[in-house]
Coordinates of C-alpha atoms and ligand atoms in Angstrom, one line a residue:
M1 CA 125.7 29.4 -76.1
K2 CA 125.1 32.7 -77.8
V3 CA 128.2 34.0 -79.4
L4 CA 129.0 37.5 -80.7
L5 CA 131.8 37.9 -83.2
V6 CA 133.2 41.4 -83.8
G7 CA 134.6 42.3 -87.2
S8 CA 133.7 42.0 -90.9
G9 CA 136.6 40.6 -93.0
G10 CA 137.8 37.3 -94.3
R11 CA 139.5 36.4 -91.0
E12 CA 136.2 37.0 -89.2
H13 CA 134.3 34.9 -91.8
A14 CA 136.7 32.0 -91.1
L15 CA 136.3 32.5 -87.4
A16 CA 132.5 32.5 -87.8
W17 CA 132.7 29.3 -89.9
K18 CA 134.8 27.5 -87.3
L19 CA 132.8 28.8 -84.2
K20 CA 129.5 27.7 -85.9
Q21 CA 130.8 24.1 -86.0
S22 CA 130.9 23.9 -82.2
S23 CA 127.9 22.0 -80.8
H24 CA 127.9 24.6 -78.0
C25 CA 127.2 27.4 -80.4
T26 CA 123.4 27.9 -80.5
H27 CA 123.4 31.2 -82.1
L28 CA 126.0 33.4 -83.7
F29 CA 125.8 37.1 -84.1
C30 CA 128.2 39.1 -86.1
A31 CA 128.9 42.9 -85.6
P32 CA 128.8 44.1 -88.3
G33 CA 129.6 40.9 -90.3
N34 CA 129.4 40.6 -94.1
P35 CA 127.2 38.8 -96.6
G36 CA 129.2 35.6 -96.3
M37 CA 128.9 35.6 -92.5
A38 CA 125.1 36.2 -92.9
A39 CA 124.8 32.6 -94.0
L40 CA 126.2 31.4 -90.7
G41 CA 124.6 33.8 -88.2
T42 CA 122.8 37.1 -87.7
C43 CA 124.6 40.2 -88.8
V44 CA 123.7 43.2 -86.6
G45 CA 124.3 46.8 -87.6
V46 CA 126.8 47.6 -84.9
R47 CA 130.3 48.7 -85.9
A48 CA 133.4 46.9 -84.6
D49 CA 134.6 50.1 -82.9
D50 CA 131.3 51.1 -81.2
I51 CA 132.1 49.9 -77.7
P52 CA 128.9 51.2 -76.0
E53 CA 126.6 49.7 -78.6
L54 CA 128.5 46.4 -78.5
I55 CA 128.1 46.3 -74.7
A56 CA 124.4 47.1 -75.0
F57 CA 123.9 44.4 -77.5
A58 CA 125.7 41.8 -75.5
H59 CA 123.6 42.6 -72.4
D60 CA 120.3 42.7 -74.3
M61 CA 120.9 39.4 -76.1
H62 CA 122.5 37.6 -73.1
I63 CA 125.7 36.9 -75.1
E64 CA 127.8 34.3 -73.4
L65 CA 131.0 34.9 -75.3
T66 CA 132.2 37.7 -77.5
V67 CA 135.1 37.1 -79.9
V68 CA 137.1 40.0 -81.3
G69 CA 138.7 39.7 -84.7
P70 CA 140.6 43.0 -85.5
E71 CA 143.2 44.8 -83.5
T72 CA 141.7 48.3 -83.5
P73 CA 138.9 47.6 -81.0
L74 CA 141.4 45.7 -78.8
A75 CA 143.7 48.7 -78.9
A76 CA 140.7 50.9 -77.9
G77 CA 140.0 48.8 -74.8
L78 CA 136.9 46.8 -75.9
V79 CA 138.0 43.8 -73.8
D80 CA 138.5 46.0 -70.7
A81 CA 135.1 47.6 -71.2
F82 CA 133.4 44.2 -71.5
Q83 CA 135.2 42.8 -68.4
K84 CA 134.1 45.8 -66.4
E85 CA 130.5 44.9 -67.3
G86 CA 131.1 41.2 -66.4
L87 CA 130.7 40.2 -70.0
P88 CA 132.9 37.2 -71.1
I89 CA 135.1 38.2 -74.0
F90 CA 138.0 36.5 -75.9
G91 CA 141.0 38.7 -76.5
P92 CA 143.7 40.7 -74.7
T93 CA 143.0 43.8 -72.6
R94 CA 144.3 47.2 -73.9
A95 CA 147.4 46.8 -71.8
A96 CA 148.2 43.3 -73.1
A97 CA 147.4 44.4 -76.7
R98 CA 150.5 46.6 -76.4
I99 CA 152.5 43.7 -77.5
E100 CA 151.2 44.7 -81.0
T101 CA 150.3 48.4 -80.5
S102 CA 153.7 49.4 -79.3
K103 CA 156.8 47.9 -81.0
A104 CA 159.0 49.5 -78.3
F105 CA 156.9 47.7 -75.6
A106 CA 157.3 44.4 -77.4
K107 CA 161.0 45.0 -77.5
T108 CA 161.1 45.6 -73.8
V109 CA 159.2 42.4 -73.0
M110 CA 161.5 40.5 -75.3
K111 CA 164.6 41.9 -73.8
M112 CA 163.4 41.2 -70.3
K113 CA 162.9 37.5 -71.2
G114 CA 165.8 37.0 -73.5
V115 CA 163.7 36.4 -76.6
P116 CA 165.7 36.5 -79.8
A117 CA 165.0 39.6 -81.9
G118 CA 166.8 42.1 -84.1
R119 CA 168.7 44.9 -82.4
A120 CA 166.6 48.1 -82.2
V121 CA 167.0 51.7 -81.0
P122 CA 163.8 53.4 -79.9
C123 CA 164.0 57.1 -81.0
P124 CA 161.7 59.7 -79.4
N125 CA 162.6 62.5 -81.9
E126 CA 164.0 63.0 -85.4
A127 CA 167.5 64.0 -84.4
R128 CA 167.9 60.8 -82.3
A129 CA 166.6 58.7 -85.2
L130 CA 168.9 60.2 -87.7
A131 CA 171.9 59.7 -85.4
A132 CA 170.8 56.1 -84.8
L133 CA 171.4 55.3 -88.4
D134 CA 175.1 55.5 -87.7
E135 CA 174.7 52.4 -85.5
F136 CA 173.4 50.3 -88.5
T137 CA 174.4 49.3 -92.0
P138 CA 172.1 49.3 -95.0
P139 CA 169.4 48.2 -95.7
Y140 CA 167.9 50.3 -92.8
V141 CA 164.7 49.2 -91.1
I142 CA 162.6 52.1 -89.9
K143 CA 159.4 51.3 -87.9
A144 CA 156.6 53.5 -86.5
D145 CA 156.0 52.4 -82.9
G146 CA 152.2 52.3 -83.1
L147 CA 149.5 50.8 -85.3
A148 CA 149.9 51.9 -88.9
A149 CA 147.6 49.5 -90.7
G150 CA 150.5 47.4 -91.9
K151 CA 152.3 50.3 -93.5
G152 CA 154.5 51.4 -90.6
V153 CA 157.7 49.5 -91.7
V154 CA 160.1 50.9 -94.3
I155 CA 163.0 48.9 -95.5
A156 CA 165.3 51.6 -96.9
P157 CA 168.1 50.6 -99.3
D158 CA 170.3 53.5 -98.5
R159 CA 170.8 56.4 -96.0
A160 CA 168.9 59.0 -98.0
A161 CA 165.8 56.7 -98.2
A162 CA 166.1 56.0 -94.4
E163 CA 166.3 59.7 -93.6
T164 CA 163.2 60.3 -95.8
A165 CA 161.3 57.6 -94.0
I166 CA 162.2 59.1 -90.6
R167 CA 161.1 62.5 -91.7
T168 CA 157.9 61.2 -93.2
M169 CA 157.0 59.5 -89.9
M170 CA 158.3 62.1 -87.4
R171 CA 158.0 65.5 -89.1
D172 CA 155.2 64.9 -91.6
R173 CA 153.5 62.5 -89.1
A174 CA 152.3 60.3 -91.9
F175 CA 151.0 57.8 -89.3
G176 CA 149.9 60.4 -86.8
A177 CA 150.8 59.6 -83.2
A178 CA 151.9 56.0 -84.2
G179 CA 155.1 57.6 -85.5
D180 CA 155.9 59.9 -82.6
L181 CA 158.3 57.1 -81.5
V182 CA 160.2 55.3 -84.2
L183 CA 162.5 52.3 -84.0
V184 CA 165.6 52.0 -86.1
E185 CA 166.2 48.2 -86.4
E186 CA 168.7 45.7 -87.7
F187 CA 167.7 44.2 -91.0
L188 CA 166.9 40.5 -90.8
D189 CA 167.1 38.2 -93.7
G190 CA 165.5 34.8 -94.0
E191 CA 162.3 32.8 -94.4
E192 CA 159.3 34.4 -92.6
V193 CA 156.7 32.4 -90.8
S194 CA 153.5 33.2 -88.9
L195 CA 152.9 31.2 -85.7
F196 CA 149.6 31.5 -83.8
A197 CA 149.3 30.5 -80.1
I198 CA 146.1 30.6 -78.2
S199 CA 146.8 31.8 -74.6
D200 CA 144.9 31.5 -71.3
G201 CA 147.3 34.0 -69.7
R202 CA 149.6 31.4 -68.3
R203 CA 150.6 29.3 -71.3
G204 CA 150.1 29.1 -75.0
L205 CA 149.0 26.3 -77.3
A206 CA 150.6 26.4 -80.8
M207 CA 148.7 26.2 -84.0
V208 CA 150.2 25.0 -87.3
P209 CA 152.7 27.5 -88.8
A210 CA 151.6 29.4 -91.9
Q211 CA 153.2 31.6 -94.5
D212 CA 151.7 34.9 -95.7
H213 CA 152.3 36.6 -99.1
K214 CA 152.5 40.3 -98.4
R215 CA 153.4 41.7 -101.9
I216 CA 150.8 42.3 -104.6
G217 CA 152.7 40.6 -107.4
D218 CA 153.9 37.2 -108.3
G219 CA 157.5 36.4 -107.1
D220 CA 157.0 38.8 -104.2
T221 CA 157.1 42.0 -106.3
G222 CA 155.3 45.3 -106.1
P223 CA 153.9 47.1 -103.0
N224 CA 152.9 45.5 -99.7
T225 CA 149.2 44.6 -99.2
G226 CA 147.2 43.3 -96.3
G227 CA 148.1 39.8 -97.5
M228 CA 147.4 38.1 -100.9
G229 CA 147.4 34.5 -99.8
A230 CA 148.6 32.0 -97.1
Y231 CA 149.2 28.4 -96.7
T232 CA 149.8 25.8 -94.1
P233 CA 151.8 23.7 -93.1
V234 CA 155.1 25.1 -94.3
P235 CA 157.0 22.0 -95.4
H236 CA 160.4 23.7 -95.9
L237 CA 160.6 24.7 -92.2
A238 CA 163.2 22.6 -90.3
A239 CA 161.7 20.1 -88.0
G240 CA 161.4 21.4 -84.5
V241 CA 160.9 25.1 -85.4
V242 CA 157.5 25.3 -83.8
D243 CA 158.8 23.6 -80.5
E244 CA 161.8 26.0 -80.5
A245 CA 159.5 29.0 -81.1
M246 CA 157.2 28.0 -78.3
A247 CA 160.2 27.5 -75.9
R248 CA 162.1 30.6 -76.9
V249 CA 159.4 33.1 -77.9
I250 CA 155.8 32.3 -77.0
T251 CA 156.2 30.8 -73.5
P252 CA 158.7 33.5 -72.3
V253 CA 156.5 36.3 -73.7
I254 CA 153.4 34.9 -72.0
E255 CA 155.3 34.5 -68.8
G256 CA 156.7 38.0 -69.1
M257 CA 153.3 39.6 -69.7
A258 CA 151.9 37.8 -66.6
E259 CA 154.9 38.9 -64.5
Q260 CA 154.3 42.5 -65.5
G261 CA 150.7 42.3 -64.3
T262 CA 149.3 42.4 -67.9
P263 CA 148.6 38.7 -68.6
F264 CA 148.0 38.0 -72.3
R265 CA 144.7 36.1 -72.9
G266 CA 143.7 35.6 -76.5
L267 CA 145.5 34.9 -79.7
L268 CA 149.2 35.7 -79.7
Y269 CA 150.6 35.9 -83.3
A270 CA 154.4 35.8 -83.6
G271 CA 155.9 37.0 -86.9
L272 CA 159.1 35.0 -87.0
I273 CA 162.1 35.0 -89.3
L274 CA 164.6 32.2 -89.7
T275 CA 167.9 33.9 -90.1
R276 CA 171.3 32.3 -90.5
D277 CA 171.9 33.1 -86.8
G278 CA 168.7 31.3 -85.9
L279 CA 165.1 32.2 -85.3
K280 CA 164.2 35.8 -84.5
V281 CA 161.0 37.7 -83.8
I282 CA 160.0 40.4 -86.4
E283 CA 156.8 41.5 -84.6
F284 CA 153.9 40.3 -82.5
N285 CA 150.2 40.8 -83.2
C286 CA 147.5 40.5 -80.5
R287 CA 144.9 38.8 -82.7
F288 CA 144.6 36.2 -85.5
G289 CA 146.4 37.0 -88.7
D290 CA 144.6 37.7 -92.0
P291 CA 144.8 35.8 -94.3
E292 CA 146.7 33.0 -92.4
T293 CA 143.6 32.3 -90.2
Q294 CA 141.6 31.3 -93.4
A295 CA 144.2 28.6 -94.0
V296 CA 144.9 27.5 -90.4
L297 CA 141.4 27.1 -89.0
P298 CA 140.2 24.6 -91.6
L299 CA 142.9 22.3 -90.3
L300 CA 142.2 22.8 -86.6
D301 CA 140.7 19.6 -85.2
E302 CA 139.4 21.1 -82.0
D303 CA 136.2 22.9 -80.9
L304 CA 137.4 26.6 -81.2
L305 CA 134.6 27.8 -79.0
L306 CA 135.6 25.5 -76.1
L307 CA 139.2 26.6 -76.5
M308 CA 138.2 30.3 -76.3
M309 CA 136.0 29.6 -73.3
E310 CA 139.0 27.9 -71.6
S311 CA 141.2 30.9 -72.5
V312 CA 138.7 33.3 -70.9
G313 CA 137.8 31.1 -67.9
T314 CA 139.5 28.4 -66.1
G315 CA 142.5 27.9 -68.4
F316 CA 143.3 25.1 -70.9
A317 CA 142.5 21.6 -70.0
R318 CA 144.9 20.2 -72.6
D319 CA 148.6 20.4 -73.5
R320 CA 148.5 20.7 -77.2
L321 CA 146.1 21.2 -80.1
R322 CA 145.2 18.6 -82.7
F323 CA 145.3 19.4 -86.4
S324 CA 144.2 17.3 -89.3
R325 CA 146.9 16.0 -91.6
G326 CA 146.9 17.6 -95.0
A327 CA 147.2 21.2 -96.2
A328 CA 145.2 24.3 -96.8
A329 CA 146.0 27.2 -99.2
C330 CA 144.1 30.5 -99.3
V331 CA 144.2 32.7 -102.4
V332 CA 142.9 36.3 -102.1
A333 CA 140.9 37.7 -105.0
A334 CA 141.5 41.5 -105.0
S335 CA 140.0 44.5 -106.7
G336 CA 141.8 45.9 -109.8
G337 CA 144.2 48.7 -108.6
Y338 CA 144.6 47.4 -105.0
P339 CA 146.6 48.2 -102.9
G340 CA 146.2 51.6 -104.6
E341 CA 142.9 53.0 -105.7
Y342 CA 140.2 50.6 -106.8
R343 CA 136.5 50.7 -107.7
S344 CA 133.7 49.2 -105.5
G345 CA 130.2 48.0 -106.1
L346 CA 131.1 45.7 -109.0
A347 CA 129.0 42.6 -109.4
I348 CA 130.5 39.2 -108.4
Q349 CA 129.6 36.1 -110.3
G350 CA 130.3 32.4 -109.9
L351 CA 130.4 31.9 -106.1
E352 CA 128.0 29.0 -106.2
A353 CA 130.1 27.1 -108.8
A354 CA 133.3 27.9 -106.9
G355 CA 131.7 26.6 -103.7
A356 CA 130.5 23.4 -105.5
T357 CA 134.2 22.4 -106.1
G358 CA 134.5 21.9 -102.3
A359 CA 136.7 24.9 -101.7
L360 CA 135.8 27.3 -98.9
I361 CA 134.9 30.8 -99.9
F362 CA 135.3 33.5 -97.3
H363 CA 134.1 37.0 -97.9
A364 CA 136.6 39.8 -97.1
G365 CA 135.2 42.9 -98.8
T366 CA 131.7 42.3 -100.2
R367 CA 128.2 43.7 -99.7
M368 CA 124.7 43.1 -101.0
M369 CA 123.3 45.7 -103.3
D370 CA 119.9 45.5 -105.1
G371 CA 119.8 41.8 -104.3
S372 CA 123.2 41.0 -105.9
L373 CA 126.7 40.5 -104.3
R374 CA 129.1 43.4 -105.0
T375 CA 132.7 44.2 -104.3
A376 CA 133.2 46.4 -101.3
G377 CA 136.9 46.5 -100.5
G378 CA 140.5 45.9 -101.8
R379 CA 140.6 42.3 -100.8
V380 CA 137.2 40.9 -101.9
L381 CA 137.2 37.1 -101.5
N382 CA 139.4 34.4 -99.9
V383 CA 139.3 31.1 -101.6
V384 CA 140.6 28.2 -99.6
G385 CA 141.6 24.8 -101.0
R386 CA 142.1 21.8 -98.8
A387 CA 143.8 18.5 -99.7
A388 CA 146.1 15.8 -98.5
S389 CA 149.0 17.5 -100.1
L390 CA 150.0 21.2 -100.4
E391 CA 150.1 20.8 -104.2
G392 CA 146.5 19.5 -104.0
A393 CA 145.3 22.3 -101.8
V394 CA 146.8 25.0 -104.1
A395 CA 145.3 23.3 -107.1
A396 CA 141.9 23.1 -105.4
A397 CA 142.0 26.9 -104.5
Y398 CA 142.8 27.9 -108.1
T399 CA 140.2 25.5 -109.6
A400 CA 137.6 27.2 -107.5
L401 CA 138.9 30.7 -108.2
E402 CA 138.6 30.1 -112.0
Q403 CA 134.8 30.0 -111.5
I404 CA 134.7 33.5 -110.0
T405 CA 134.6 36.7 -111.9
F406 CA 134.3 40.4 -111.2
D407 CA 135.5 43.3 -113.2
G408 CA 139.2 43.9 -112.6
M409 CA 139.6 40.9 -110.3
H410 CA 143.2 39.9 -109.8
Y411 CA 145.1 37.4 -107.7
R412 CA 148.5 36.0 -107.3
R413 CA 149.2 32.8 -109.3
D414 CA 152.1 31.7 -107.1
I415 CA 150.7 31.1 -103.6
A416 CA 152.8 28.5 -101.8
S417 CA 155.4 28.3 -104.6
R418 CA 158.2 29.0 -102.1
A419 CA 157.3 25.7 -100.5
L420 CA 156.5 23.8 -103.7
T421 CA 159.8 24.6 -105.3
R422 CA 162.0 23.9 -102.3
R423 CA 163.1 20.8 -100.5
T424 CA 162.9 20.3 -96.8
P425 CA 166.2 21.4 -95.3
Ligands
LIG1 P1 155.4 44.3 -89.7 O1 154.5 45.5 -90.0 O2 156.2 44.5 -88.4 O3 154.7 43.0 -89.9 O4 156.5 44.3 -90.9 C1 156.1 44.1 -92.2 C2 157.1 43.4 -92.9 O5 158.3 44.1 -93.0 C3 157.5 42.0 -92.3 O6 156.6 41.0 -92.7 C4 158.9 41.9 -92.9 O7 158.8 41.3 -94.2 C5 159.4 43.3 -93.0 N1 160.3 43.5 -91.8 C6 159.9 44.0 -90.6 N2 161.0 44.1 -89.8 C7 162.1 43.7 -90.5 C8 163.5 43.5 -90.2 N3 164.0 43.9 -89.0 N4 164.3 43.0 -91.2 C9 163.7 42.7 -92.4 N5 162.5 42.8 -92.7 C10 161.6 43.3 -91.8
LIG2 N1 149.0 38.5 -92.1 C1 149.5 39.6 -91.5 C2 148.7 40.2 -90.4 O1 147.6 39.7 -90.1 O2 149.1 41.2 -89.8

């Protein structure tokens, strides 16, 4: 089978690595891909958001399955456009992707199905949003409704900060149309966990839960980033959390989407928080998480290509997914200055030695220049250690990372420490 993978980050490199292991994958194309993915397939010079070019390529090369990594092309209707052409594609339609692209829509589906979530007031204008603050106590949570590249949530410690956030989104339109509707939401406190479920439109199959590290600094300090590391499994979760999340969150949402005539096929990512009042949803994403995917897929003991074919076609022929025992930890090597300004084009050394330790090295922001590998993004490399224990997986990731150098490189030293310093409840 000829497969086309759309995207170019660490998540897509991990997807490429896993898809390539399928005996059904005869050739993998990546649009546009990255230097790491070039070792697994053919990178083609088509951008992830160039829908007409992607369609032309898929027709010309007789692509039998296209897999979409990032949310932007899903929000732009890439899946709808492929379906119209009769081209098989894994991922939700534009209407189904609204579970991520409109937080208000996600709230409506959750309300309809009784899915536990924080109380929220959708506000179509500044006056309504300012008034809605009266209905909450600090800290205030202000969210832009639409896609805002992970920056659309402000946790405001006091009323003045909340008002500033509302004005920034609604008056200054810091996130453009994404902030034309804002949600004022109840603040939720607790352990966060990312749960992926692959869906065939009728039901979801759970993957192992993972935990992300959003802040730049050790001990969860400093500004938010796209994610500085992830690990799986999450040993300090109470037993039964995944089953509970499937029963109370994933299954009702998949049913609700189908009932509305917008069935969700693809990867449904639930961002969950375990509060004192029980499990609640923080958000949904309509695609694999980055960098959780880089930790989760190495443990998946299934043919991902077959699973995706089932999702697109006849539905799943199984009730649950198998995962290997053991653990995986992903540490992100970032450019100096990230998530603020950073330099690009810096030479990267030591990848061969790092790979020789047995760790997986996924490229997130790299490119080839004059025959050498250079940095080309804020998050540059994802180093994944695997071992029987979480301690072992973390140690393996850091051992490999010590081999790698580029000017200004920095990474968090405390990936998975929340799990390693805690006891199972
Ligand atoms: P999101 O963009 O929806 O993933 O939110 C980014 C981060 O903001 C989440 O991972 C949480 O840490 C935090 N967050 C979002 N909503 C809430 C909430 N209602 N209460 C507390 N933290 C939140
Ligand atoms: N890891 C967070 C995200 O992918 O949105």
